[in-house]
Amino acid sequence: MSHGLSVGELEELERLAVEVASEAGQLIVEQRPAGLGVEKTKSSATDVVTVMDQRAQDLIRARLRAARPDDGFLGEEEGGAAATSEVTWVVDPIDGTVNYLYGIPAYAVSVAAVVGDPTTPGQWQPVVGAVVDPVGGVLFRARLGGGAWSSAGDRAAVRLAVTEQSELSQALVGTGFGYEASVRRWQALVLLRVLGEIRDIRRFGSAALDLCHVATGTLDAYFERGLNPWDLAAAWLVVTEAGGQVTGLGGGAPGSAMVVAAAPSLLPSLHTVLSDAVSAADADTGPGQP
Ligand code: IPD
């Protein structure tokens, strides 16, 4: 997807993404209430949104609006804005909210600058991404054409590269599950078929971190149905700038129907197994499957 942003502008967007994601990361860790309250529910009782989620998004949004008032905004929490520039910020203030609620240290702040319409699969693309793991103290960042990098504390940044795994039977694969019971049943049916074809499965509970694990080579691949643009936007670019590919099922654009991320050497065999598994799960669940 073409864009009119110069390298200098992309660098500026990257600096801003890193700054606001880091600030929000600090906020959610330092001010995480001891007896963390559940503010409201979304699609089901297990989909927990905390007060901190909204506060972190408000902070990010205010910083972005002050720095770039013409940009659009799409966040997981309430309040979006259309762009008059070509940039839209796509933000998940806490990816891994259930982990956050339970105090499991695998959640992240995800901030991406994208071009195109992030609500329509195939019509948008991230140009900058920052994912902050505030408990681990790790930052993952990427800029289109600038590589993917991780850094922790004062240590020098490390350039990321996906694994060279090409044997699906040896691949460690991440996935996640949605909040709706019907979606989870379908996902379990898919997983049943995939499990026999791979080394093993991991479910950490934060799609943004799962994707960054693919970029670092900690996971060989990742797939999930039901992701929203904000779960995906920043880490998608981290994976592709690390040499990986992020697609939908069968190679189209990633979207809520399916996100598959892996090294190019692994993707074809993973697609084949996943396509078969999806067809079987669709047949099992019948019409109205998620
Ligand atoms: C969720 C997490 C989880 C994934 C779900 C997402 P949230 O995001 O990324 O790992 O399996 O599909 O919705 O709700 O914690 O921002």
GROMACS .gro file of C-alpha atoms and ligand atoms in nm:
model
  306
    1MET     CA    1   0.000   0.000   0.000
    2SER     CA    2   0.154   0.328  -0.104
    3HIS     CA    3   0.200   0.621   0.130
    4GLY     CA    4   0.352   0.966   0.114
    5LEU     CA    5   0.549   0.953   0.439
    6SER     CA    6   0.922   1.030   0.425
    7VAL     CA    7   1.181   0.834   0.623
    8GLY     CA    8   1.213   1.136   0.853
    9GLU     CA    9   0.837   1.137   0.919
   10LEU     CA   10   0.837   0.762   0.983
   11GLU     CA   11   1.123   0.806   1.231
   12GLU     CA   12   0.927   1.079   1.406
   13LEU     CA   13   0.616   0.857   1.423
   14GLU     CA   14   0.826   0.574   1.563
   15ARG     CA   15   0.973   0.798   1.834
   16LEU     CA   16   0.623   0.911   1.929
   17ALA     CA   17   0.484   0.556   1.934
   18VAL     CA   18   0.768   0.440   2.160
   19GLU     CA   19   0.727   0.738   2.390
   20VAL     CA   20   0.351   0.705   2.443
   21ALA     CA   21   0.357   0.325   2.469
   22SER     CA   22   0.634   0.342   2.729
   23GLU     CA   23   0.452   0.608   2.928
   24ALA     CA   24   0.129   0.407   2.926
   25GLY     CA   25   0.323   0.092   3.021
   26GLN     CA   26   0.461   0.268   3.325
   27LEU     CA   27   0.114   0.392   3.419
   28ILE     CA   28  -0.055   0.052   3.404
   29VAL     CA   29   0.216  -0.118   3.610
   30GLU     CA   30   0.276   0.152   3.870
   31GLN     CA   31  -0.092   0.226   3.924
   32ARG     CA   32  -0.236  -0.122   3.895
   33PRO     CA   33  -0.486  -0.132   4.184
   34ALA     CA   34  -0.418  -0.404   4.439
   35GLY     CA   35  -0.774  -0.540   4.434
   36LEU     CA   36  -0.818  -0.470   4.067
   37GLY     CA   37  -1.184  -0.393   3.991
   38VAL     CA   38  -1.374  -0.501   3.688
   39GLU     CA   39  -1.523  -0.192   3.529
   40LYS     CA   40  -1.756  -0.349   3.277
   41THR     CA   41  -1.795  -0.644   3.046
   42LYS     CA   42  -1.780  -0.650   2.668
   43SER     CA   43  -1.880  -0.951   2.458
   44SER     CA   44  -1.912  -1.194   2.749
   45ALA     CA   45  -1.853  -1.218   3.122
   46THR     CA   46  -1.491  -1.326   3.071
   47ASP     CA   47  -1.404  -1.021   2.864
   48VAL     CA   48  -1.279  -0.791   3.135
   49VAL     CA   49  -1.207  -0.428   3.084
   50THR     CA   50  -1.043  -0.246   3.368
   51VAL     CA   51  -1.045   0.114   3.472
   52MET     CA   52  -0.676   0.116   3.389
   53ASP     CA   53  -0.748   0.019   3.029
   54GLN     CA   54  -0.948   0.339   2.976
   55ARG     CA   55  -0.699   0.552   3.168
   56ALA     CA   56  -0.406   0.422   2.963
   57GLN     CA   57  -0.592   0.484   2.639
   58ASP     CA   58  -0.689   0.837   2.750
   59LEU     CA   59  -0.325   0.912   2.824
   60ILE     CA   60  -0.206   0.780   2.487
   61ARG     CA   61  -0.479   0.961   2.300
   62ALA     CA   62  -0.412   1.295   2.471
   63ARG     CA   63  -0.037   1.271   2.395
   64LEU     CA   64  -0.099   1.178   2.031
   65ARG     CA   65  -0.360   1.448   1.982
   66ALA     CA   66  -0.125   1.712   2.125
   67ALA     CA   67   0.161   1.603   1.898
   68ARG     CA   68  -0.040   1.526   1.582
   69PRO     CA   69  -0.391   1.674   1.591
   70ASP     CA   70  -0.477   1.575   1.232
   71ASP     CA   71  -0.420   1.202   1.274
   72GLY     CA   72  -0.705   0.957   1.322
   73PHE     CA   73  -0.743   0.731   1.624
   74LEU     CA   74  -0.882   0.380   1.669
   75GLY     CA   75  -0.850   0.229   2.014
   76GLU     CA   76  -0.989  -0.072   2.195
   77GLU     CA   77  -1.173   0.148   2.442
   78GLU     CA   78  -1.435   0.412   2.372
   79GLY     CA   79  -1.361   0.712   2.152
   80GLY     CA   80  -1.232   0.710   1.794
   81ALA     CA   81  -1.157   0.990   1.549
   82ALA     CA   82  -1.129   1.006   1.170
   83ALA     CA   83  -0.804   1.132   1.020
   84THR     CA   84  -0.751   1.440   0.811
   85SER     CA   85  -0.386   1.335   0.766
   86GLU     CA   86  -0.297   0.997   0.613
   87VAL     CA   87  -0.206   0.849   0.951
   88THR     CA   88  -0.436   0.670   1.194
   89TRP     CA   89  -0.314   0.550   1.534
   90VAL     CA   90  -0.436   0.205   1.627
   91VAL     CA   91  -0.398   0.142   1.999
   92ASP     CA   92  -0.453  -0.136   2.247
   93PRO     CA   93  -0.388   0.022   2.588
   94ILE     CA   94  -0.365  -0.320   2.756
   95ASP     CA   95  -0.339  -0.626   2.535
   96GLY     CA   96  -0.381  -0.923   2.765
   97THR     CA   97  -0.640  -0.769   2.996
   98VAL     CA   98  -0.723  -1.100   3.163
   99ASN     CA   99  -0.355  -1.147   3.249
  100TYR     CA  100  -0.351  -0.790   3.379
  101LEU     CA  101  -0.655  -0.857   3.593
  102TYR     CA  102  -0.507  -1.174   3.739
  103GLY     CA  103  -0.155  -1.033   3.777
  104ILE     CA  104  -0.001  -1.270   3.523
  105PRO     CA  105   0.299  -1.080   3.385
  106ALA     CA  106   0.219  -1.115   3.014
  107TYR     CA  107   0.043  -0.805   2.893
  108ALA     CA  108   0.144  -0.518   2.671
  109VAL     CA  109   0.070  -0.171   2.543
  110SER     CA  110   0.042  -0.170   2.164
  111VAL     CA  111   0.065   0.152   1.961
  112ALA     CA  112   0.076   0.159   1.580
  113ALA     CA  113   0.063   0.426   1.314
  114VAL     CA  114  -0.114   0.290   1.008
  115VAL     CA  115  -0.217   0.410   0.663
  116GLY     CA  116  -0.549   0.318   0.504
  117ASP     CA  117  -0.871   0.215   0.675
  118PRO     CA  118  -0.786  -0.007   0.975
  119THR     CA  119  -1.144  -0.129   1.005
  120THR     CA  120  -1.131  -0.305   0.664
  121PRO     CA  121  -0.897  -0.605   0.620
  122GLY     CA  122  -0.673  -0.559   0.317
  123GLN     CA  123  -0.725  -0.181   0.313
  124TRP     CA  124  -0.460  -0.082   0.564
  125GLN     CA  125  -0.103  -0.136   0.667
  126PRO     CA  126   0.103  -0.045   0.974
  127VAL     CA  127   0.399   0.185   0.907
  128VAL     CA  128   0.524   0.211   1.265
  129GLY     CA  129   0.469  -0.012   1.567
  130ALA     CA  130   0.567  -0.011   1.933
  131VAL     CA  131   0.480  -0.290   2.176
  132VAL     CA  132   0.583  -0.243   2.538
  133ASP     CA  133   0.597  -0.532   2.783
  134PRO     CA  134   0.603  -0.319   3.095
  135VAL     CA  135   0.659  -0.597   3.351
  136GLY     CA  136   0.944  -0.756   3.156
  137GLY     CA  137   1.077  -0.409   3.077
  138VAL     CA  138   1.107  -0.489   2.706
  139LEU     CA  139   1.025  -0.266   2.411
  140PHE     CA  140   0.961  -0.405   2.063
  141ARG     CA  141   0.954  -0.151   1.781
  142ALA     CA  142   0.952  -0.140   1.405
  143ARG     CA  143   0.935   0.115   1.127
  144LEU     CA  144   0.854   0.028   0.768
  145GLY     CA  145   1.190  -0.042   0.603
  146GLY     CA  146   1.377   0.019   0.929
  147GLY     CA  147   1.389  -0.333   1.075
  148ALA     CA  148   1.242  -0.468   1.398
  149TRP     CA  149   1.421  -0.415   1.727
  150SER     CA  150   1.388  -0.504   2.091
  151SER     CA  151   1.550  -0.327   2.381
  152ALA     CA  152   1.554  -0.372   2.755
  153GLY     CA  153   1.678  -0.107   2.995
  154ASP     CA  154   2.018   0.036   2.907
  155ARG     CA  155   2.121  -0.263   2.695
  156ALA     CA  156   2.185  -0.202   2.326
  157ALA     CA  157   1.890  -0.269   2.097
  158VAL     CA  158   1.884  -0.612   1.932
  159ARG     CA  159   1.773  -0.656   1.571
  160LEU     CA  160   1.500  -0.920   1.549
  161ALA     CA  161   1.476  -1.209   1.306
  162VAL     CA  162   1.220  -1.488   1.279
  163THR     CA  163   1.337  -1.849   1.299
  164GLU     CA  164   1.440  -2.044   0.991
  165GLN     CA  165   1.222  -2.337   1.091
  166SER     CA  166   1.068  -2.511   0.792
  167GLU     CA  167   0.951  -2.836   0.955
  168LEU     CA  168   0.599  -2.791   1.086
  169SER     CA  169   0.637  -3.100   1.306
  170GLN     CA  170   0.920  -2.915   1.487
  171ALA     CA  171   0.742  -2.582   1.516
  172LEU     CA  172   0.638  -2.426   1.847
  173VAL     CA  173   0.318  -2.240   1.766
  174GLY     CA  174   0.133  -1.974   1.964
  175THR     CA  175  -0.239  -1.914   1.955
  176GLY     CA  176  -0.514  -1.746   2.152
  177PHE     CA  177  -0.883  -1.782   2.222
  178GLY     CA  178  -1.168  -1.535   2.197
  179TYR     CA  179  -1.405  -1.433   2.472
  180GLU     CA  180  -1.723  -1.582   2.319
  181ALA     CA  181  -1.799  -1.943   2.409
  182SER     CA  182  -1.906  -2.030   2.051
  183VAL     CA  183  -1.581  -1.892   1.910
  184ARG     CA  184  -1.376  -2.084   2.164
  185ARG     CA  185  -1.551  -2.411   2.078
  186TRP     CA  186  -1.466  -2.358   1.711
  187GLN     CA  187  -1.108  -2.263   1.803
  188ALA     CA  188  -1.074  -2.580   2.012
  189LEU     CA  189  -1.185  -2.790   1.713
  190VAL     CA  190  -0.923  -2.623   1.493
  191LEU     CA  191  -0.658  -2.673   1.759
  192LEU     CA  192  -0.745  -3.041   1.792
  193ARG     CA  193  -0.631  -3.094   1.434
  194VAL     CA  194  -0.333  -2.860   1.441
  195LEU     CA  195  -0.185  -3.006   1.761
  196GLY     CA  196  -0.100  -3.337   1.601
  197GLU     CA  197   0.102  -3.168   1.328
  198ILE     CA  198   0.331  -2.942   1.532
  199ARG     CA  199   0.586  -2.962   1.814
  200ASP     CA  200   0.356  -2.799   2.069
  201ILE     CA  201   0.127  -2.507   2.136
  202ARG     CA  202   0.163  -2.204   2.365
  203ARG     CA  203  -0.111  -1.968   2.480
  204PHE     CA  204   0.035  -1.668   2.662
  205GLY     CA  205  -0.274  -1.445   2.658
  206SER     CA  206  -0.152  -1.139   2.467
  207ALA     CA  207  -0.172  -1.146   2.090
  208ALA     CA  208   0.069  -0.851   2.060
  209LEU     CA  209   0.332  -1.036   2.266
  210ASP     CA  210   0.263  -1.363   2.081
  211LEU     CA  211   0.341  -1.189   1.753
  212CYS     CA  212   0.654  -1.028   1.900
  213HIS     CA  213   0.761  -1.378   2.011
  214VAL     CA  214   0.744  -1.483   1.647
  215ALA     CA  215   0.962  -1.182   1.557
  216THR     CA  216   1.223  -1.276   1.819
  217GLY     CA  217   1.217  -1.643   1.726
  218THR     CA  218   1.079  -1.749   2.066
  219LEU     CA  219   0.783  -1.892   1.876
  220ASP     CA  220   0.808  -2.035   1.526
  221ALA     CA  221   0.456  -1.931   1.433
  222TYR     CA  222   0.124  -1.799   1.560
  223PHE     CA  223  -0.237  -1.812   1.448
  224GLU     CA  224  -0.566  -1.687   1.584
  225ARG     CA  225  -0.919  -1.613   1.470
  226GLY     CA  226  -1.102  -1.314   1.611
  227LEU     CA  227  -0.828  -1.054   1.651
  228ASN     CA  228  -0.915  -0.688   1.632
  229PRO     CA  229  -0.698  -0.434   1.447
  230TRP     CA  230  -0.559  -0.299   1.776
  231ASP     CA  231  -0.443  -0.646   1.892
  232LEU     CA  232  -0.256  -0.685   1.568
  233ALA     CA  233  -0.142  -0.353   1.422
  234ALA     CA  234   0.191  -0.280   1.593
  235ALA     CA  235   0.319  -0.636   1.627
  236TRP     CA  236   0.226  -0.718   1.266
  237LEU     CA  237   0.496  -0.475   1.153
  238VAL     CA  238   0.741  -0.609   1.414
  239VAL     CA  239   0.701  -0.954   1.256
  240THR     CA  240   0.731  -0.842   0.894
  241GLU     CA  241   1.032  -0.621   0.969
  242ALA     CA  242   1.189  -0.926   1.136
  243GLY     CA  243   1.156  -1.117   0.807
  244GLY     CA  244   0.830  -1.295   0.882
  245GLN     CA  245   0.496  -1.288   0.708
  246VAL     CA  246   0.156  -1.205   0.853
  247THR     CA  247  -0.144  -1.312   0.646
  248GLY     CA  248  -0.498  -1.434   0.660
  249LEU     CA  249  -0.586  -1.794   0.586
  250GLY     CA  250  -0.455  -1.888   0.243
  251GLY     CA  251  -0.236  -1.582   0.206
  252GLY     CA  252  -0.483  -1.291   0.198
  253ALA     CA  253  -0.475  -0.996   0.433
  254PRO     CA  254  -0.480  -1.069   0.807
  255GLY     CA  255  -0.808  -0.986   0.977
  256SER     CA  256  -1.060  -1.110   1.229
  257ALA     CA  257  -1.126  -1.425   1.020
  258MET     CA  258  -0.766  -1.537   1.074
  259VAL     CA  259  -0.418  -1.409   1.145
  260VAL     CA  260  -0.125  -1.638   1.065
  261ALA     CA  261   0.233  -1.529   1.135
  262ALA     CA  262   0.549  -1.726   1.061
  263ALA     CA  263   0.876  -1.736   0.876
  264PRO     CA  264   0.822  -1.766   0.498
  265SER     CA  265   0.976  -2.116   0.518
  266LEU     CA  266   0.702  -2.239   0.751
  267LEU     CA  267   0.398  -2.054   0.622
  268PRO     CA  268   0.294  -2.285   0.333
  269SER     CA  269   0.275  -2.601   0.545
  270LEU     CA  270   0.104  -2.414   0.830
  271HIS     CA  271  -0.153  -2.275   0.586
  272THR     CA  272  -0.227  -2.624   0.454
  273VAL     CA  273  -0.282  -2.773   0.800
  274LEU     CA  274  -0.483  -2.473   0.919
  275SER     CA  275  -0.705  -2.469   0.609
  276ASP     CA  276  -0.789  -2.837   0.659
  277ALA     CA  277  -0.851  -2.780   1.029
  278VAL     CA  278  -1.074  -2.479   0.961
  279SER     CA  279  -1.279  -2.671   0.701
  280ALA     CA  280  -1.326  -2.958   0.945
  281ALA     CA  281  -1.423  -2.725   1.230
  282ASP     CA  282  -1.668  -2.540   1.003
  283ALA     CA  283  -1.823  -2.873   0.902
  284ASP     CA  284  -1.847  -2.982   1.267
  285THR     CA  285  -2.005  -2.661   1.394
  286GLY     CA  286  -2.234  -2.616   1.094
  287PRO     CA  287  -2.396  -2.295   0.971
  288GLY     CA  288  -2.351  -1.998   1.198
  289GLN     CA  289  -1.998  -2.092   1.294
  290PRO     CA  290  -1.797  -1.791   1.411
  291IPD     C1  291  -0.691  -1.035   2.374
  291IPD     C2  292  -0.554  -1.098   2.387
  291IPD     C3  293  -0.562  -1.248   2.378
  291IPD     C4  294  -0.627  -1.294   2.251
  291IPD     C5  295  -0.766  -1.230   2.237
  291IPD     C6  296  -0.754  -1.078   2.244
  291IPD     P1  297  -0.730  -0.800   2.495
  291IPD     O1  298  -0.680  -0.894   2.372
  291IPD     O2  299  -0.469  -1.050   2.286
  291IPD     O3  300  -0.435  -1.308   2.381
  291IPD     O4  301  -0.638  -1.433   2.252
  291IPD     O5  302  -0.817  -1.268   2.112
  291IPD     O6  303  -0.882  -1.020   2.234
  291IPD     O7  304  -0.879  -0.814   2.501
  291IPD     O8  305  -0.665  -0.849   2.617
  291IPD     O9  306  -0.685  -0.664   2.456
   0.00000   0.00000   0.00000
